[in-house]
PDB file of C-alpha atoms in Angstrom:
ATOM      1  CA  MET X   1     -59.130 -16.779  69.958  1.00 94.00           C
ATOM      2  CA  GLN X   2     -62.355 -19.545  69.156  1.00 97.00           C
ATOM      3  CA  ILE X   3     -63.540 -21.281  66.127  1.00 98.00           C
ATOM      4  CA  GLU X   4     -66.850 -22.338  65.090  1.00 98.00           C
ATOM      5  CA  TRP X   5     -67.983 -24.861  62.947  1.00 98.00           C
ATOM      6  CA  ILE X   6     -70.151 -24.816  60.578  1.00 97.00           C
ATOM      7  CA  GLU X   7     -69.917 -27.135  57.689  1.00 97.00           C
ATOM      8  CA  SER X   8     -70.349 -26.253  54.182  1.00 97.00           C
ATOM      9  CA  GLN X   9     -71.538 -28.348  51.276  1.00 95.00           C
ATOM     10  CA  PHE X  10     -69.207 -27.336  48.236  1.00 96.00           C
ATOM     11  CA  PHE X  11     -65.738 -29.328  49.250  1.00 97.00           C
ATOM     12  CA  SER X  12     -64.339 -32.584  47.698  1.00 96.00           C
ATOM     13  CA  THR X  13     -62.007 -34.493  49.537  1.00 96.00           C
ATOM     14  CA  ASP X  14     -59.133 -34.721  47.129  1.00 93.00           C
ATOM     15  CA  LYS X  15     -56.679 -32.554  48.772  1.00 93.00           C
ATOM     16  CA  ILE X  16     -52.350 -33.052  47.219  1.00 93.00           C
ATOM     17  CA  ALA X  17     -51.084 -30.768  50.334  1.00 94.00           C
ATOM     18  CA  ASN X  18     -51.890 -27.543  52.207  1.00 97.00           C
ATOM     19  CA  GLN X  19     -48.947 -25.461  49.924  1.00 97.00           C
ATOM     20  CA  MET X  20     -50.424 -22.289  50.579  1.00 98.00           C
ATOM     21  CA  ILE X  21     -52.890 -19.557  52.213  1.00 98.00           C
ATOM     22  CA  ILE X  22     -54.795 -17.492  49.819  1.00 98.00           C
ATOM     23  CA  ILE X  23     -57.016 -14.735  51.977  1.00 97.00           C
ATOM     24  CA  HIS X  24     -59.610 -12.930  50.114  1.00 95.00           C
ATOM     25  CA  HIS X  25     -62.633 -10.980  50.959  1.00 94.00           C
ATOM     26  CA  THR X  26     -66.782 -11.412  51.089  1.00 93.00           C
ATOM     27  CA  GLY X  27     -67.013  -8.365  48.913  1.00 88.00           C
ATOM     28  CA  SER X  28     -69.908  -5.733  48.816  1.00 87.00           C
ATOM     29  CA  LYS X  29     -73.012  -5.064  46.594  1.00 86.00           C
ATOM     30  CA  ASN X  30     -74.136  -1.191  46.561  1.00 86.00           C
ATOM     31  CA  GLY X  31     -71.972  -0.019  48.814  1.00 83.00           C
ATOM     32  CA  LYS X  32     -73.061  -2.056  51.116  1.00 86.00           C
ATOM     33  CA  ILE X  33     -71.024  -4.773  53.462  1.00 87.00           C
ATOM     34  CA  ASN X  34     -71.335  -8.369  52.395  1.00 89.00           C
ATOM     35  CA  SER X  35     -72.884  -9.874  56.146  1.00 90.00           C
ATOM     36  CA  LEU X  36     -71.815 -12.932  57.935  1.00 94.00           C
ATOM     37  CA  LYS X  37     -74.711 -14.581  57.745  1.00 94.00           C
ATOM     38  CA  GLY X  38     -75.149 -13.922  54.173  1.00 91.00           C
ATOM     39  CA  THR X  39     -71.639 -15.474  53.105  1.00 92.00           C
ATOM     40  CA  ILE X  40     -72.454 -17.906  55.499  1.00 95.00           C
ATOM     41  CA  ASP X  41     -75.373 -18.895  53.552  1.00 93.00           C
ATOM     42  CA  TRP X  42     -73.603 -18.335  50.542  1.00 92.00           C
ATOM     43  CA  PHE X  43     -71.182 -20.722  51.209  1.00 94.00           C
ATOM     44  CA  LYS X  44     -74.499 -23.464  52.939  1.00 93.00           C
ATOM     45  CA  PRO X  45     -77.047 -22.468  51.207  1.00 91.00           C
ATOM     46  CA  ALA X  46     -80.433 -24.092  52.789  1.00 88.00           C
ATOM     47  CA  VAL X  47     -81.400 -25.494  49.454  1.00 86.00           C
ATOM     48  CA  TRP X  48     -78.594 -27.322  46.895  1.00 82.00           C
ATOM     49  CA  ARG X  49     -77.554 -25.137  44.133  1.00 82.00           C
ATOM     50  CA  SER X  50     -76.010 -26.594  41.021  1.00 82.00           C
ATOM     51  CA  THR X  51     -74.076 -23.114  40.101  1.00 84.00           C
ATOM     52  CA  ASN X  52     -71.893 -20.715  41.921  1.00 86.00           C
ATOM     53  CA  GLN X  53     -70.983 -23.558  44.565  1.00 92.00           C
ATOM     54  CA  VAL X  54     -67.927 -21.725  46.718  1.00 94.00           C
ATOM     55  CA  SER X  55     -66.883 -22.272  49.395  1.00 96.00           C
ATOM     56  CA  ALA X  56     -63.730 -21.537  52.090  1.00 97.00           C
ATOM     57  CA  HIS X  57     -62.369 -23.152  54.932  1.00 98.00           C
ATOM     58  CA  TYR X  58     -62.588 -19.984  56.995  1.00 98.00           C
ATOM     59  CA  ILE X  59     -64.208 -16.576  57.304  1.00 98.00           C
ATOM     60  CA  ILE X  60     -63.232 -14.138  60.064  1.00 98.00           C
ATOM     61  CA  PRO X  61     -66.306 -11.847  61.036  1.00 98.00           C
ATOM     62  CA  ARG X  62     -65.552  -7.998  61.183  1.00 96.00           C
ATOM     63  CA  ALA X  63     -66.835  -8.151  64.986  1.00 96.00           C
ATOM     64  CA  GLU X  64     -65.298  -9.977  67.905  1.00 96.00           C
ATOM     65  CA  GLN X  65     -66.563 -12.918  67.667  1.00 97.00           C
ATOM     66  CA  PRO X  66     -65.462 -17.103  66.742  1.00 98.00           C
ATOM     67  CA  ILE X  67     -63.823 -17.681  63.372  1.00 98.00           C
ATOM     68  CA  ILE X  68     -66.004 -19.340  61.167  1.00 98.00           C
ATOM     69  CA  GLN X  69     -64.875 -22.389  60.010  1.00 98.00           C
ATOM     70  CA  MET X  70     -66.479 -24.150  56.545  1.00 98.00           C
ATOM     71  CA  VAL X  71     -64.159 -26.827  55.338  1.00 98.00           C
ATOM     72  CA  ARG X  72     -61.773 -29.017  57.045  1.00 98.00           C
ATOM     73  CA  ASP X  73     -57.983 -28.469  56.206  1.00 98.00           C
ATOM     74  CA  GLU X  74     -57.558 -31.387  55.081  1.00 97.00           C
ATOM     75  CA  HIS X  75     -59.951 -31.344  52.386  1.00 98.00           C
ATOM     76  CA  THR X  76     -60.644 -29.285  49.607  1.00 97.00           C
ATOM     77  CA  ALA X  77     -62.836 -25.807  49.530  1.00 97.00           C
ATOM     78  CA  TRP X  78     -63.427 -24.102  46.369  1.00 96.00           C
ATOM     79  CA  HIS X  79     -62.143 -20.690  46.711  1.00 95.00           C
ATOM     80  CA  ALA X  80     -59.830 -19.966  44.494  1.00 93.00           C
ATOM     81  CA  GLY X  81     -61.524 -20.708  40.654  1.00 90.00           C
ATOM     82  CA  LYS X  82     -58.950 -20.382  37.752  1.00 92.00           C
ATOM     83  CA  SER X  83     -55.846 -19.640  39.645  1.00 95.00           C
ATOM     84  CA  GLU X  84     -52.160 -20.239  39.337  1.00 95.00           C
ATOM     85  CA  TRP X  85     -48.955 -19.473  41.271  1.00 95.00           C
ATOM     86  CA  VAL X  86     -45.557 -20.925  40.759  1.00 96.00           C
ATOM     87  CA  ILE X  87     -44.884 -23.432  44.464  1.00 95.00           C
ATOM     88  CA  ASP X  88     -40.890 -24.692  44.438  1.00 93.00           C
ATOM     89  CA  GLY X  89     -40.381 -23.789  41.072  1.00 95.00           C
ATOM     90  CA  ILE X  90     -43.702 -25.698  39.034  1.00 96.00           C
ATOM     91  CA  LEU X  91     -46.258 -23.243  37.921  1.00 97.00           C
ATOM     92  CA  TYR X  92     -49.403 -24.733  39.479  1.00 96.00           C
ATOM     93  CA  LYS X  93     -53.087 -24.184  38.400  1.00 93.00           C
ATOM     94  CA  ASN X  94     -55.529 -24.236  40.082  1.00 92.00           C
ATOM     95  CA  LEU X  95     -54.847 -24.014  43.337  1.00 97.00           C
ATOM     96  CA  ASN X  96     -58.035 -25.317  45.084  1.00 96.00           C
ATOM     97  CA  ASN X  97     -56.659 -28.701  46.770  1.00 96.00           C
ATOM     98  CA  ARG X  98     -53.360 -27.158  47.369  1.00 97.00           C
ATOM     99  CA  SER X  99     -54.461 -24.381  49.407  1.00 98.00           C
ATOM    100  CA  ILE X 100     -56.220 -22.862  53.064  1.00 98.00           C
ATOM    101  CA  GLY X 101     -58.626 -20.894  52.106  1.00 98.00           C
ATOM    102  CA  ILE X 102     -59.404 -17.368  54.315  1.00 98.00           C
ATOM    103  CA  GLU X 103     -62.426 -15.315  53.476  1.00 97.00           C
ATOM    104  CA  LEU X 104     -61.978 -11.916  55.496  1.00 97.00           C
ATOM    105  CA  GLN X 105     -66.029 -10.381  56.276  1.00 96.00           C
ATOM    106  CA  GLY X 106     -65.939  -6.906  54.257  1.00 93.00           C
ATOM    107  CA  ASP X 107     -64.241  -5.405  51.013  1.00 91.00           C
ATOM    108  CA  GLY X 108     -61.606  -3.973  51.334  1.00 88.00           C
ATOM    109  CA  GLN X 109     -62.268  -1.974  48.172  1.00 86.00           C
ATOM    110  CA  LEU X 110     -64.235   0.170  50.072  1.00 89.00           C
ATOM    111  CA  PHE X 111     -64.291  -0.386  53.823  1.00 89.00           C
ATOM    112  CA  PRO X 112     -60.825  -0.489  56.013  1.00 92.00           C
ATOM    113  CA  TYR X 113     -60.782  -4.222  58.050  1.00 95.00           C
ATOM    114  CA  THR X 114     -61.281  -4.054  61.948  1.00 96.00           C
ATOM    115  CA  ASN X 115     -58.606  -4.485  64.465  1.00 97.00           C
ATOM    116  CA  PHE X 116     -59.856  -7.632  65.438  1.00 98.00           C
ATOM    117  CA  GLN X 117     -60.056  -9.284  61.574  1.00 98.00           C
ATOM    118  CA  TYR X 118     -56.252  -8.290  61.522  1.00 97.00           C
ATOM    119  CA  GLU X 119     -55.635  -9.849  65.065  1.00 98.00           C
ATOM    120  CA  ALA X 120     -57.474 -12.233  64.005  1.00 98.00           C
ATOM    121  CA  LEU X 121     -55.889 -13.428  60.242  1.00 98.00           C
ATOM    122  CA  ILE X 122     -52.085 -13.301  61.848  1.00 98.00           C
ATOM    123  CA  TRP X 123     -53.474 -15.623  64.921  1.00 98.00           C
ATOM    124  CA  LEU X 124     -55.073 -18.003  61.662  1.00 98.00           C
ATOM    125  CA  VAL X 125     -52.114 -17.627  59.785  1.00 98.00           C
ATOM    126  CA  ARG X 126     -49.663 -18.673  62.439  1.00 98.00           C
ATOM    127  CA  GLN X 127     -51.314 -21.324  63.512  1.00 98.00           C
ATOM    128  CA  LYS X 128     -51.597 -22.654  59.566  1.00 98.00           C
ATOM    129  CA  ARG X 129     -48.140 -21.834  59.126  1.00 98.00           C
ATOM    130  CA  GLU X 130     -46.828 -23.973  61.819  1.00 98.00           C
ATOM    131  CA  ALA X 131     -49.532 -26.728  61.710  1.00 98.00           C
ATOM    132  CA  PHE X 132     -48.246 -26.632  57.836  1.00 98.00           C
ATOM    133  CA  ASN X 133     -44.856 -25.568  57.230  1.00 98.00           C
ATOM    134  CA  ILE X 134     -45.965 -22.816  55.009  1.00 98.00           C
ATOM    135  CA  PRO X 135     -43.327 -20.412  54.099  1.00 97.00           C
ATOM    136  CA  VAL X 136     -44.314 -16.817  54.194  1.00 97.00           C
ATOM    137  CA  GLU X 137     -44.294 -16.208  50.626  1.00 97.00           C
ATOM    138  CA  LEU X 138     -46.358 -18.584  49.399  1.00 97.00           C
ATOM    139  CA  ILE X 139     -49.013 -16.566  51.695  1.00 97.00           C
ATOM    140  CA  ARG X 140     -51.014 -14.322  48.817  1.00 96.00           C
ATOM    141  CA  GLY X 141     -53.839 -12.601  48.162  1.00 94.00           C
ATOM    142  CA  HIS X 142     -56.973 -13.550  45.525  1.00 94.00           C
ATOM    143  CA  GLU X 143     -55.998 -11.195  43.858  1.00 92.00           C
ATOM    144  CA  GLU X 144     -52.257 -12.374  43.070  1.00 93.00           C
ATOM    145  CA  ILE X 145     -52.859 -15.540  41.864  1.00 93.00           C
ATOM    146  CA  THR X 146     -55.788 -14.566  39.324  1.00 90.00           C
ATOM    147  CA  THR X 147     -56.557 -11.863  37.306  1.00 80.00           C
ATOM    148  CA  ARG X 148     -60.853 -12.006  37.771  1.00 78.00           C
ATOM    149  CA  LYS X 149     -60.686 -10.361  41.231  1.00 73.00           C
ATOM    150  CA  PRO X 150     -59.341  -7.510  43.122  1.00 78.00           C
ATOM    151  CA  ASP X 151     -59.708  -9.108  46.796  1.00 78.00           C
ATOM    152  CA  PRO X 152     -58.688  -8.726  49.494  1.00 84.00           C
ATOM    153  CA  GLY X 153     -58.365  -5.412  48.461  1.00 66.00           C
TER     154      GLY X 153
END
């Protein structure tokens, strides 16, 4: 698998640790999957915006092409929002600075993910689990760490 670097403006350097992996989907609008370009533009807009500052570490496209990395693993991507999960017996809130965020292009509620996406996700998760010693039980869907979102579906 290949990874292409496109840096988002929306991150911070105050990372605590990569203790979790949180999987998301990019969503859909009017029954159509949000495009890869649209997602990249949302995480790296041409013009700075003060609202909707969101990002993820990685985006996995539907088609067979490089995985997009937009935030370095050692930095905090703004993907989890208001969230919480128990790690090592302690309830943590706002999990951005404790996790790696991976976006699957699409909407798992409406369209099945592609074989390429599953293969790329397995490969990427395996790489991050090994690099940061993340236990399998701390790989979660966004829908599990917040009540606001139904992704990844």
